[in-house]
Every structure is written in structure tokens, then in C-alpha cells.
CSV table of C-alpha atoms in Angstrom, one decimal:
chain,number,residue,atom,x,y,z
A,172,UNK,CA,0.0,0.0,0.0
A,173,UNK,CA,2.7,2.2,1.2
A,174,UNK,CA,4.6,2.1,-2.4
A,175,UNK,CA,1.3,2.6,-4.3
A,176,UNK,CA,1.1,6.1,-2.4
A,177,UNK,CA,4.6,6.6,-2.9
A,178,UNK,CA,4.5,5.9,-7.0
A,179,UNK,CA,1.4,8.4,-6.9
A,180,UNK,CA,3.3,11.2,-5.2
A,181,UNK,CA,6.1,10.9,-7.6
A,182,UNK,CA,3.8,11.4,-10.5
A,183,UNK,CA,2.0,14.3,-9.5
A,184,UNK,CA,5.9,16.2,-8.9
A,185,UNK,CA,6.8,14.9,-12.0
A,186,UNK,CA,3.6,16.3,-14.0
A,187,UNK,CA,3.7,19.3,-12.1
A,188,UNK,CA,7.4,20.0,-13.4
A,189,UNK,CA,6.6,19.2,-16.9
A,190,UNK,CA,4.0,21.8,-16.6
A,191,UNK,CA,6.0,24.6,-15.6
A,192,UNK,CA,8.6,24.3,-17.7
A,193,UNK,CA,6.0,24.5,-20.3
A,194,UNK,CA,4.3,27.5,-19.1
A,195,UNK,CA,7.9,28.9,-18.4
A,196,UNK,CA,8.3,28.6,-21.9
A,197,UNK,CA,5.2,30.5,-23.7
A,198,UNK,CA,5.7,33.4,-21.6
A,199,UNK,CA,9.5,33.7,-22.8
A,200,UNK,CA,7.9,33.8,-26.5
A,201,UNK,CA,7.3,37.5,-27.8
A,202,UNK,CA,4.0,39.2,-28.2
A,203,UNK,CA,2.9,40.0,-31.3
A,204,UNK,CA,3.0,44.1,-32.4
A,205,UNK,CA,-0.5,45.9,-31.5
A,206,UNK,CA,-2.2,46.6,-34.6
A,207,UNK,CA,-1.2,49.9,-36.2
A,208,UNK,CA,-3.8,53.2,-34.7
A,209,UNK,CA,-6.0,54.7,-37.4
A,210,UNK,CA,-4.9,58.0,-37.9
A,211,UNK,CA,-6.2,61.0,-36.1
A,212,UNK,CA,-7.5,63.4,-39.1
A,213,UNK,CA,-8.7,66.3,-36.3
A,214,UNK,CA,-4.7,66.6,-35.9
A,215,UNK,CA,-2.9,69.2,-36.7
A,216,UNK,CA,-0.4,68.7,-39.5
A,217,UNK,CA,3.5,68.9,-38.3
A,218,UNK,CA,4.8,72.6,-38.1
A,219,UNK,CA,6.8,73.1,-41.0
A,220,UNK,CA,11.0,72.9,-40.7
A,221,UNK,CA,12.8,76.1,-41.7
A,222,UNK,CA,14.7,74.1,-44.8
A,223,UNK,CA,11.2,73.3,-45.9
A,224,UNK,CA,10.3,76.5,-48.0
A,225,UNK,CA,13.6,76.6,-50.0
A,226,UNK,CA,13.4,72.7,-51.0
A,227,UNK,CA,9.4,73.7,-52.5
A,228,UNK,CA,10.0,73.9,-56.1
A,229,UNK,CA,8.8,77.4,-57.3
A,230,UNK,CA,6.2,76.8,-59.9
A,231,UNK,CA,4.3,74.4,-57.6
A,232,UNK,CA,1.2,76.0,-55.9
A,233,UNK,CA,2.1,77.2,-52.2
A,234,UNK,CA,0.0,75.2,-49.2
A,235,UNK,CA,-1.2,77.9,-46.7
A,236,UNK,CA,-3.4,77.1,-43.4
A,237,UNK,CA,-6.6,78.9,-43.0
A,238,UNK,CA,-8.0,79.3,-39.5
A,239,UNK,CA,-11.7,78.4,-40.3
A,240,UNK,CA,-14.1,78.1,-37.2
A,241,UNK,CA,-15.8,75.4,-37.3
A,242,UNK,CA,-18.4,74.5,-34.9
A,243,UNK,CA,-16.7,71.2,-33.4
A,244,UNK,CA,-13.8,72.7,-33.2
A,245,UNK,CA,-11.8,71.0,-35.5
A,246,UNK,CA,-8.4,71.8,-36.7
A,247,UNK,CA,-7.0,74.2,-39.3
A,248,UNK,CA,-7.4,73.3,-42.8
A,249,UNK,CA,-5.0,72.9,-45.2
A,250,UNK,CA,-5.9,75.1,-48.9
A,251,UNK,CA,-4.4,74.6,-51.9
A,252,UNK,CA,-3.8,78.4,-53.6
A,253,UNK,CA,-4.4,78.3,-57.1
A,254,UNK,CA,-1.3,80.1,-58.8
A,255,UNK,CA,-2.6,83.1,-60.2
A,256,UNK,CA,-3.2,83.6,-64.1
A,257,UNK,CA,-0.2,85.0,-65.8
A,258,UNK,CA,-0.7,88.5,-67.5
A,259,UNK,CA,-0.3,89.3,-71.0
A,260,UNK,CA,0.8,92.6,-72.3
A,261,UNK,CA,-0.1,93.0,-76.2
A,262,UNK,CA,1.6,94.3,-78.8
A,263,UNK,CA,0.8,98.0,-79.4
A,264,UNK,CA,-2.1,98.6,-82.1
A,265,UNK,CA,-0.1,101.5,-84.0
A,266,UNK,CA,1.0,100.0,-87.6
A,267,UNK,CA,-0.3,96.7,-86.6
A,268,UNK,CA,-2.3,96.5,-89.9
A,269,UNK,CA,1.4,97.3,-91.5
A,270,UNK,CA,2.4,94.6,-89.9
A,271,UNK,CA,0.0,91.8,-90.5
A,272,UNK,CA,0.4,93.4,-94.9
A,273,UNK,CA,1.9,89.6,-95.6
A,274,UNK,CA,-1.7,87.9,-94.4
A,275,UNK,CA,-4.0,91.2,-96.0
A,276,UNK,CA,-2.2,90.3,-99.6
A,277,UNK,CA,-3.5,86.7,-99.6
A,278,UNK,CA,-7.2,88.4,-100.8
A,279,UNK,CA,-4.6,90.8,-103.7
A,280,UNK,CA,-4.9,87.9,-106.3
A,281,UNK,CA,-8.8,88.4,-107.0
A,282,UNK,CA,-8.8,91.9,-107.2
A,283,UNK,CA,-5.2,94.1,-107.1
A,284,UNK,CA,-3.4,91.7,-109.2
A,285,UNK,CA,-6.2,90.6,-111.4
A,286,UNK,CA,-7.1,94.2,-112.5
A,287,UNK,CA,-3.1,95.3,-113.0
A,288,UNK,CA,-3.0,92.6,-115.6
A,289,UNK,CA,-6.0,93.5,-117.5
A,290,UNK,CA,-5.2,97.2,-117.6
A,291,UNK,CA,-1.6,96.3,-118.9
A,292,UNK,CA,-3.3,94.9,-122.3
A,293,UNK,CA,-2.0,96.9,-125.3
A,294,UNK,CA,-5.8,97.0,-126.5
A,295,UNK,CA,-8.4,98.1,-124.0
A,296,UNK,CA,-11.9,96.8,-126.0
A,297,UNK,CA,-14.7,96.3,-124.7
A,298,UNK,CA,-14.5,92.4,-124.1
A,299,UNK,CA,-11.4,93.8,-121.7
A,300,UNK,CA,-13.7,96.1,-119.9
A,301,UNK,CA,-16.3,93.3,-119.4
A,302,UNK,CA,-13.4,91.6,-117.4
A,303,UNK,CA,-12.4,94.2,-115.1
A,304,UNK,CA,-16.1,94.8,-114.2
A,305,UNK,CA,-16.4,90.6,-113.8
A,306,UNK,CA,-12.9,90.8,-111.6
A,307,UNK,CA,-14.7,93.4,-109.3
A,308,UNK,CA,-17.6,91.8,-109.0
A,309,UNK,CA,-16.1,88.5,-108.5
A,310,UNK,CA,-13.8,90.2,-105.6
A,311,UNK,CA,-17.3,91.3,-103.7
A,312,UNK,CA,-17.0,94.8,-104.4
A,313,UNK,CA,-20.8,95.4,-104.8
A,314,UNK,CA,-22.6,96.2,-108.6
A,315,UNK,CA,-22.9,100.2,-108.0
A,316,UNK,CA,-19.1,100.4,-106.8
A,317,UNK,CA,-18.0,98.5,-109.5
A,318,UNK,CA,-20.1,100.8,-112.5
A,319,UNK,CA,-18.7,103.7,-110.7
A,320,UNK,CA,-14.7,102.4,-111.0
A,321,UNK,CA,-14.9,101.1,-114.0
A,322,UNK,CA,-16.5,104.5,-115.3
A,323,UNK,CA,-13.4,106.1,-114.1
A,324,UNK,CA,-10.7,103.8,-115.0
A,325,UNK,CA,-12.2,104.0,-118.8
A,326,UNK,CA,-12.2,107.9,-118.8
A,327,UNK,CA,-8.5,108.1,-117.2
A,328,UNK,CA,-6.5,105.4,-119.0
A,329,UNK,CA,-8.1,106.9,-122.5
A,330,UNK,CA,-6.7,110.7,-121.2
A,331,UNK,CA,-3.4,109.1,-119.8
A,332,UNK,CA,-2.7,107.7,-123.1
A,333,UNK,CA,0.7,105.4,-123.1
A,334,UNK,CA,0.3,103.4,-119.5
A,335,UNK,CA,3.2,102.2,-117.8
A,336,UNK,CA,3.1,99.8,-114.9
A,337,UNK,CA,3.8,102.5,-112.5
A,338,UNK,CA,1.4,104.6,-113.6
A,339,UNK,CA,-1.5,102.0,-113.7
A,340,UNK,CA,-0.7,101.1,-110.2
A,341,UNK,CA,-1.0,104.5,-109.3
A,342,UNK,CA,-4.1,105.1,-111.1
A,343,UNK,CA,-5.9,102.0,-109.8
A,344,UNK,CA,-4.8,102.9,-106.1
A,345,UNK,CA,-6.4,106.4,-106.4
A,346,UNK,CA,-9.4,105.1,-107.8
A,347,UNK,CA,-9.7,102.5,-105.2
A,348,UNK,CA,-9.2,104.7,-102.1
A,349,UNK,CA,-11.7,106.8,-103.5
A,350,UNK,CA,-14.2,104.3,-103.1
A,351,UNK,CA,-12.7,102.7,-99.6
A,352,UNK,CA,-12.7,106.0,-98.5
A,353,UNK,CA,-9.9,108.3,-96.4
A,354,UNK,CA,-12.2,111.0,-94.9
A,355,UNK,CA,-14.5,108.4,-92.8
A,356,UNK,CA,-13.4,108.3,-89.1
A,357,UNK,CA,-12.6,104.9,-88.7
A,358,UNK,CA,-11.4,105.3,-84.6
A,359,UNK,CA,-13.4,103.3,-81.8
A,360,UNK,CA,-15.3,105.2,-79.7
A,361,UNK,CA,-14.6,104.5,-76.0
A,362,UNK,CA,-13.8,107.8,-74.7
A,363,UNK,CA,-16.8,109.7,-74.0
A,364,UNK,CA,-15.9,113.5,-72.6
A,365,UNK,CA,-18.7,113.6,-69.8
A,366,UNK,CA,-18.3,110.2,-68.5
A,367,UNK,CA,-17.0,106.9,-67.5
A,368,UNK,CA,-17.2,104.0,-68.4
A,369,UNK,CA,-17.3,103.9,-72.5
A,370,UNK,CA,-20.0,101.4,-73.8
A,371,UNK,CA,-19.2,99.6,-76.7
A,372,UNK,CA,-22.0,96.5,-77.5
A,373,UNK,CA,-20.8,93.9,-80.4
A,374,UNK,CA,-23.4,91.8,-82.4
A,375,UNK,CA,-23.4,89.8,-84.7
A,376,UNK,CA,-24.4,85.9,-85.7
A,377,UNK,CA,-22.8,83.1,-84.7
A,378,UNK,CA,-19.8,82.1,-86.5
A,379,UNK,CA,-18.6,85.2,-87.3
A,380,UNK,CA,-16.0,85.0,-84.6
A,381,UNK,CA,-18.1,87.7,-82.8
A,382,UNK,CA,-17.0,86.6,-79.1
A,383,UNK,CA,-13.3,86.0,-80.0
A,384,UNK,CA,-13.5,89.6,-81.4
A,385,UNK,CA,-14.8,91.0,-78.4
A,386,UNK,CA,-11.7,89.4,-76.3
A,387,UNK,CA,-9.3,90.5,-79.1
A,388,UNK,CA,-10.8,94.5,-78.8
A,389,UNK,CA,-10.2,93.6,-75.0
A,390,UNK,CA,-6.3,93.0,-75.8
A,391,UNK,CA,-6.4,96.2,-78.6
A,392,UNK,CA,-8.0,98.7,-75.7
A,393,UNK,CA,-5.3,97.1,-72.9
A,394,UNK,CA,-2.5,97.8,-75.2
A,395,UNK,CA,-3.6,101.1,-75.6
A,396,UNK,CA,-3.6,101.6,-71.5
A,397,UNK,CA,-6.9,101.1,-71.4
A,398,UNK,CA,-8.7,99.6,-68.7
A,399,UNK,CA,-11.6,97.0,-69.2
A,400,UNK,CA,-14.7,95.1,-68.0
A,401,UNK,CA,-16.2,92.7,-70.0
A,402,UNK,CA,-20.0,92.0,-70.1
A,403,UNK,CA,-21.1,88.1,-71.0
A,404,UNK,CA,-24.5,88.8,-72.2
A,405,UNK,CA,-24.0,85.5,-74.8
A,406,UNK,CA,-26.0,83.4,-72.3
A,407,UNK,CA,-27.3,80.6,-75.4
A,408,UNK,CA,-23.8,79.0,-75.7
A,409,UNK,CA,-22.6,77.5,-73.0
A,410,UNK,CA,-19.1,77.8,-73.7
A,411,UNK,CA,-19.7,81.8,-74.7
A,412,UNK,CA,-19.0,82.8,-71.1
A,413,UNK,CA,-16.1,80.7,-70.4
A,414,UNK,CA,-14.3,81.7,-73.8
A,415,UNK,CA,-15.0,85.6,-72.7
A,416,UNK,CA,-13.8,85.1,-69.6
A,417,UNK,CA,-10.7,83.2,-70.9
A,418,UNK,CA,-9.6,86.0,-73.0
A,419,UNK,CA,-10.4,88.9,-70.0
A,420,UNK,CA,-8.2,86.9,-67.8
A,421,UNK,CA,-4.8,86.8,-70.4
A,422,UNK,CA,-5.1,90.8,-70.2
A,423,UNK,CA,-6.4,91.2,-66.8
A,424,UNK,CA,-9.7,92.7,-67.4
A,425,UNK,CA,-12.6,91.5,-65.1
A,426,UNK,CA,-15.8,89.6,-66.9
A,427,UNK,CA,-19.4,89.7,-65.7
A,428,UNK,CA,-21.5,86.9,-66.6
A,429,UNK,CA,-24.7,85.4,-65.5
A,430,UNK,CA,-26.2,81.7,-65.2
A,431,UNK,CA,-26.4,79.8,-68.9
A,432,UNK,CA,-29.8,80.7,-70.4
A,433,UNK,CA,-30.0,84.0,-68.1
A,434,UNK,CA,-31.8,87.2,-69.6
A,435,UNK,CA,-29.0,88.6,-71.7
A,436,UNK,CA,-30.1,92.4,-71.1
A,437,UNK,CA,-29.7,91.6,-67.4
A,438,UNK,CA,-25.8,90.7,-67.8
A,439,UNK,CA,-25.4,93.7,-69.8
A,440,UNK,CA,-27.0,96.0,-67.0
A,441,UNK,CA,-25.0,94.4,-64.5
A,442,UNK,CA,-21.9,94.6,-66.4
A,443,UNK,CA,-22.0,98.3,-66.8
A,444,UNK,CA,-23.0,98.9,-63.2
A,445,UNK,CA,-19.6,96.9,-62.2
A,446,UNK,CA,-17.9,99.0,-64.8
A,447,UNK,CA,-18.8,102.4,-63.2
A,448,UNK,CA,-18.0,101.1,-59.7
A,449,UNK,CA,-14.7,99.5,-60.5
A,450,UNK,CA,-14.3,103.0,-62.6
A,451,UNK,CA,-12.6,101.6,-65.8
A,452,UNK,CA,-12.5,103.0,-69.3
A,453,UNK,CA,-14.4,101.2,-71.6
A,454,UNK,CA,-17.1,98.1,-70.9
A,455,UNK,CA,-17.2,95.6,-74.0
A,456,UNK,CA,-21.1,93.5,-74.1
A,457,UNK,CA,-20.9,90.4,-76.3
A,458,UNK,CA,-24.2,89.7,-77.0
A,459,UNK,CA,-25.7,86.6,-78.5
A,460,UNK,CA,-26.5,85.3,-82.3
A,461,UNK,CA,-29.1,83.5,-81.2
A,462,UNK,CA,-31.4,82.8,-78.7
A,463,UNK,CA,-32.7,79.6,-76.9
A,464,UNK,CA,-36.0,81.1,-76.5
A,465,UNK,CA,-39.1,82.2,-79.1
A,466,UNK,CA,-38.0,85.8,-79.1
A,467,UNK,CA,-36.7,86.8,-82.4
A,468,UNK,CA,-33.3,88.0,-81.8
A,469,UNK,CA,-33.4,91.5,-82.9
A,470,UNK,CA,-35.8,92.0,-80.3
A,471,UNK,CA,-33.9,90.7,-77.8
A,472,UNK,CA,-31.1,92.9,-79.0
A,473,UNK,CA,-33.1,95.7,-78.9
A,474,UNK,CA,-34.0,95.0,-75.0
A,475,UNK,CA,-30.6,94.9,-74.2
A,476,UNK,CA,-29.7,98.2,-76.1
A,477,UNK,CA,-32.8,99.8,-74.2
A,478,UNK,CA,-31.3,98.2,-70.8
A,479,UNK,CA,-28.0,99.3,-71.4
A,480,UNK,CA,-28.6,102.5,-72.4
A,481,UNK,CA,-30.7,103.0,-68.6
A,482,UNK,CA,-26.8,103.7,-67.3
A,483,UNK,CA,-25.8,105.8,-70.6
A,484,UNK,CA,-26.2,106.2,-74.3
A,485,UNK,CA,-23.8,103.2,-76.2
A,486,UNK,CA,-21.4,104.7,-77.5
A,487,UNK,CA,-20.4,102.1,-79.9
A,488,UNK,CA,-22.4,99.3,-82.0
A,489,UNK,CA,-19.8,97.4,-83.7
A,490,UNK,CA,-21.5,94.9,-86.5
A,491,UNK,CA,-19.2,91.6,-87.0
A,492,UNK,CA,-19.1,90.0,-90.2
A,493,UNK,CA,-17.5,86.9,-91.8
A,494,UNK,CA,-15.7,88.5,-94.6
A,495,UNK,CA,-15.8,85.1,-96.3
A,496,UNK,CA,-19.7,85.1,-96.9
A,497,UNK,CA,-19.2,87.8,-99.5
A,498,UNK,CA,-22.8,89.5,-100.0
A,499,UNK,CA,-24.2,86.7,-97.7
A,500,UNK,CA,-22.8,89.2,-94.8
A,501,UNK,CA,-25.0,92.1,-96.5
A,502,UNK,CA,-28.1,90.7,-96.1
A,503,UNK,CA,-27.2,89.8,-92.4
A,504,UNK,CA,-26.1,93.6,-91.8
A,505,UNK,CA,-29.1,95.0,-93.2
A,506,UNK,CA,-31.1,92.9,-91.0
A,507,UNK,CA,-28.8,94.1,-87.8
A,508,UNK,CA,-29.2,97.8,-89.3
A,509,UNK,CA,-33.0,98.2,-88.4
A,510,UNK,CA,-32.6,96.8,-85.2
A,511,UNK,CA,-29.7,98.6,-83.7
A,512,UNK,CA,-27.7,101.6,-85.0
A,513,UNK,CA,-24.6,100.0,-86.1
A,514,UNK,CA,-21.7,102.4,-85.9
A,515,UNK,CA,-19.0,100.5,-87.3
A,516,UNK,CA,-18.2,97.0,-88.9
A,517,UNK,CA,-15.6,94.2,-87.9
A,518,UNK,CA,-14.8,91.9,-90.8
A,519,UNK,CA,-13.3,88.9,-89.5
A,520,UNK,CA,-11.4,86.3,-91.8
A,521,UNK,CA,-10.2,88.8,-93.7
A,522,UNK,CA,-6.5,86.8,-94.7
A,523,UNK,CA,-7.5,83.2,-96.1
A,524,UNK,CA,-10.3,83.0,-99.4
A,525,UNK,CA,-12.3,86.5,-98.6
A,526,UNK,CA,-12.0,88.8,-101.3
A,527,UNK,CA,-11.0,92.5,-100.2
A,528,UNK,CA,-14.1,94.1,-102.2
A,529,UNK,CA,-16.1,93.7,-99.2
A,530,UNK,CA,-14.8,96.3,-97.4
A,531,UNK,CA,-16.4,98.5,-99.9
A,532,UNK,CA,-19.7,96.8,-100.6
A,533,UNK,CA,-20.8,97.0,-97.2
A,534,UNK,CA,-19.5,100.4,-96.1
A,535,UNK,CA,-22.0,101.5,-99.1
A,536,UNK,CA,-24.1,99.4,-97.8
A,537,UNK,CA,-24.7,100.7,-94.1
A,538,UNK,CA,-23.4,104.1,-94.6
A,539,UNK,CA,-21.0,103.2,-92.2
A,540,UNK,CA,-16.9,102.8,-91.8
A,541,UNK,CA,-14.8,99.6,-91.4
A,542,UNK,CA,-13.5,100.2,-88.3
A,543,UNK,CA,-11.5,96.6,-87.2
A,544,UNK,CA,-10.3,93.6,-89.5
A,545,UNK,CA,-9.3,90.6,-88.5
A,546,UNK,CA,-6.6,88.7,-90.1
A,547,UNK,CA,-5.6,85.5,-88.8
A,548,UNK,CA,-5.9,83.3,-85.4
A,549,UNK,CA,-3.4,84.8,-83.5
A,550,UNK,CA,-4.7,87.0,-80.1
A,551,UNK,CA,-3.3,90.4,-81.6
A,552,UNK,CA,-4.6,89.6,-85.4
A,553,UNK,CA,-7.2,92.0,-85.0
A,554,UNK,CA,-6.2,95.3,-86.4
A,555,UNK,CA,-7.5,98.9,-87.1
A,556,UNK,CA,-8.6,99.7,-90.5
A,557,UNK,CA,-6.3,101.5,-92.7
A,558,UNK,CA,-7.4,102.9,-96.1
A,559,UNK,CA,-3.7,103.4,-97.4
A,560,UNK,CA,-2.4,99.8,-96.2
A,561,UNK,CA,-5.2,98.1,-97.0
A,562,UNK,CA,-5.3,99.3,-100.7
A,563,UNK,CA,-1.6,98.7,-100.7
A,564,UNK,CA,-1.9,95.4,-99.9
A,565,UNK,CA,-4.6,94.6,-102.1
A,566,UNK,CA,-2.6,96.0,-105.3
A,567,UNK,CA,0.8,94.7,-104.2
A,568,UNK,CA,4.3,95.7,-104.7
């Protein structure tokens, strides 16, 4: 009995022993790493080290901390600052259209060139005369400008006599300045002597390039150390607004605009408001070539006039035209005409397939100057009209 006991002892210490060594040996064994904390995002971000500025590259946008007060109290937030838009100073307007001769010239082959080589015929019949009126209508001059010129060409070459090439170009550029006309005053209007701001309003349909003419008289007035609000009253196109406002921006000159469909006379009336509190020179309206809603668009244009006009007399209407539609564009500025007193024209795509006779057809046809031409895509393609250049251009070297 005794050794039963004994051999039952003995196990127990044994099992006991076994046990703590291998309890001993699971607490020897390391934990395992807590799990990572989520991240606290009401902290404050680290304070900045002084290297921290100079190792920023330059043209990346600057992070600044507003204090914004926030009703639980949160932390500062971290802004990004947009970099602001870079400035553009244009080229000065004087001699531009001197300039920009190379790209007038392209429209000489219909009419300067075409004429020099059918006055330079030994033999001036009448099957020659047939021609030069054909070559002046074909260049868009209009059919009473054309009887008229060739009327005097006929009457001058027969007194002249023997015609060298010097003198026909001489003779052709006197006869064709006489109907472009050097007497008309061709100059913007944006100065008025009483008041400020000067209102200029541009119209026209769409296509014409009617809002990127209004940005490009933006850049001709800025060179001129002008200064410039710009009134989005184009509310049918979406994109009308953004492209005005785009253009304002590369000169610095602030753009009102309004929600897209918005009542166009409403922008306009807002626009000049801004432009006599802001006190700038001149306030430019683009105004729409169409209209989303059932009111014809002359009417609309004449509400917006009527609006306008509640601040101060316009003191500038300036009709744009696609010198490419030849007398397609006549039709559309006769229509404009008995709306709205058009003051001056803008003939856009004036360097590429337009023929230069258009200049004169539809000065006779409104009664009214060429003031601006546009000749090309670039920003500062848009030019004052020049009688002398233009003509020069037209009949070449």
C-alpha cells in the first residue's frame, strides 16, 4: 500500500514539473506588435522645418493654413492656392495692320493683281472692260461700286494715253481709295468727354467669330492703356462665357457673366454697373447670335440696347461679319441695321479666301466705316482699319 502512495506522489511532482517548464516557456515567447492606430484626421499637420520652403519647387502651388471656425472645433485646414493667371501685355495697335500686310495680300490675287493685268493689255476693247467689271464683282465689291470704278478707270486710262506699270498702279490705287474711302473716321469710340465708363455693344451671328473679337478689342484697348470690364450677355452658348472670360483673364480685365440661359439684357445691365463702380474705361457686351428662347433675336437685341442705355447712351455698335460670306454678310447687316444703329463693322477672316471688295460693298451698304479687320488666329490679329495699307496690300508691290 505504502509504495502505491509513494509511486502516486512521484507522478504528480513529475507532472507538475513538466507543466512549468512548459508555461515557463510560452511566456518567454514575444508578443505579437498591437495593430497599427488609425490616424487621427482632427490633428494638426507637423509645423513646418525652416529648410522646408527653400526645398518647395517654385512653380508648384504654395500650401497655406486657414484658420476656419468650425463648430466642433476641428483643426485648421489645409488650402491649396491656385497660382494666379499669368498677365499678357499685347503688342501696341499702332502699324499693326502694316504689320499683319503679308496675311491682308493673300485676298490681292482676285482683285489688285487681277485688274493690273488687264489694264496692262496693249488694247483696251470692250471684251477687256467686261473683265475688269467681272474681276470686281467677283472680288465682292458690290454692282454700284464697281459701274462707278470702272466709269473712271475707262475715262483716265483713255486721257493718260501710253500706260506704264507705274502709272496703272497709281491710277488703280487712287481710284480705289476713292471708293474705300480716307475721310470716314474709322477710330473706336470709348472715350466719352462727360463720362466713364465707354460702352461699346458687339453683335453679330454666330460664326462670325463675334466673341473672340470682343476678347481681341479687350487686348487692342489694354494695349492702348486702357482699362476693361467685360460684359457676358452671350447666355445661349454654353461655352460663350467661359471663352469671354478666358480672354479677360490673359489681359487682366474682369468679366461679368450670368447663369447659362439668363436674360441677356440683365448681364449687360449688371456689367455696366460693375464698370462704373470699378471706374474703368471702356465696358465691352458680347451679345448673343441666337437665342434659346421664341424671341426673335433682334428683339432681344433691342431689349438689351434699351437696358443698357438705362446707365448711358452706347457709345459704340460694332457689326461683325465673316468677310468670307461675300454678300451673304449684306443681307445679315441690313437685317442688324434696323434693329440697332450699327456704328461701325468688324470683318473677321479677312486673310485666307475673302475677297477685299467687301470692305467697300458694305461700307455702301450701311453708310458706315470699317472700323476693325481681322486677319488671322493669333490674339493680336485683330487690327485697325487702314485705307492706305489696305489698298496697298490689295494691289501689291
Amino acid at each position: 500500500m505504502e509504495t502505491v502512495i509513494l509511486a502516486v506522489v512521484i507522478a504528480v511532482v513529475v507532472l507538475g514539473a513538466i507543466g512549468g517548464l512548459i508555461v515557463g516557456s510560452r511566456r518567454k515567447k514575444p508578443l505579437p506588435p498591437p495593430p497599427p492606430s488609425a490616424p487621427d484626421i482632427t490633428a494638426p499637420p507637423a509645423e513646418p522645418h525652416i529648410g522646408d520652403e527653400a526645398e518647395t519647387p517654385r512653380d508648384e502651388p504654395r500650401r497655406t493654413i486657414e484658420e476656419v471656425d468650425l463648430p466642433d472645433g476641428s483643426a485648421p485646414v489645409v488650402v491649396e492656392e491656385p497660382p494666379a493667371p499669368e498677365i499678357e501685355i499685347p503688342e501696341p495697335t499702332a502699324g499693326r495692320l502694316i504689320r499683319l500686310r503679308a496675311r491682308l495680300s493673300r485676298s490681292q490675287n482676285a482683285l489688285g493683281k487681277g485688274l493690273l493685268t488687264l489694264l496692262s493689255r496693249e488694247h483696251l476693247d470692250d471684251d477687256t472692260w467686261e473683265e475688269i467689271e467681272d474681276t470686281l464683282l467677283t472680288a465682292d465689291v458690290g454692282v454700284q461700286p464697281t459701274t462707278e470704278l470702272v466709269e473712271q478707270l475707262r475715262e483716265r486710262v483713255k486721257v493718260l494715253g501710253t500706260r506704264t506699270p507705274e502709272e496703272l498702279r497709281g491710277l488703280l490705287r487712287e481710284e480705289l481709295l476713292k471708293l474705300v474711302g480716307t475721310d470716314a473716321d474709322r477710330v473706336v469710340k470709348t472715350e466719352p468727354a462727360d463720362r466713364k465708363p465707354g460702352i461699346v455693344m458687339v453683335v453679330g451671328v454666330n460664326g462670325t467669330g463675334k466673341t473672340t473679337t470682343t476678347g481681341k478689342l479687350a487686348r487692342v484697348l489694354v494695349a492702348d492703356g486702357r482699362t476693361v470690364v467685360l460684359g457676358a450677355a452671350d447666355t445661349f452658348r454654353a461655352a460663350a462665357a467661359d471663352q469671354l472670360q478666358t480672354w479677360g483673364e490673359r489681359v487682366g480685365a474682369y468679366t461679368v457673366r450670368g447663369p447659362e440661359g439668363g436674360d441677356p439684357a440683365s448681364v449687360a445691365f449688371d456689367a455696366v454697373k460693375e464698370g462704373k463702380e470699378m471706374g474703368v474705361d471702356v465696358v465691352l457686351i458680347d451679345t448673343a447670335g441666337r437665342l434659346h428662347t421664341k424671341t426673335g433675336l433682334m428683339d432681344e437685341l433691342g431689349k438689351v440696347k434699351r437696358v443698357v442705355e438705362k446707365h448711358a447712351p452706347l457709345d459704340e455698335v460694332l457689326l461683325v461679319l465673316d468677310a468670307t460670306t461675300g454678300q451673304n454678310g449684306l443681307v445679315q447687316a441690313r437685317v442688324f441695321a434696323e434693329v440697332v444703329d450699327i456704328t461701325g463693322i468688324v470683318l473677321t477672316k479677312l486673310d485666307g479666301t475673302a475677297k477685299g471688295g467687301i470692305v467697300i460693298a458694305v461700307q455702301r451698304e450701311l453708310g458706315v466705316p470699317v472700323k476693325l479687320i481681322g486677319l488671322g488666329e493669333g490674339a493680336d490679329d485683330l487690327a485697325p482699319f487702314e485705307p492706305e495699307a489696305f489698298v496697298d496690300a490689295l494691289i501689291g508691290d
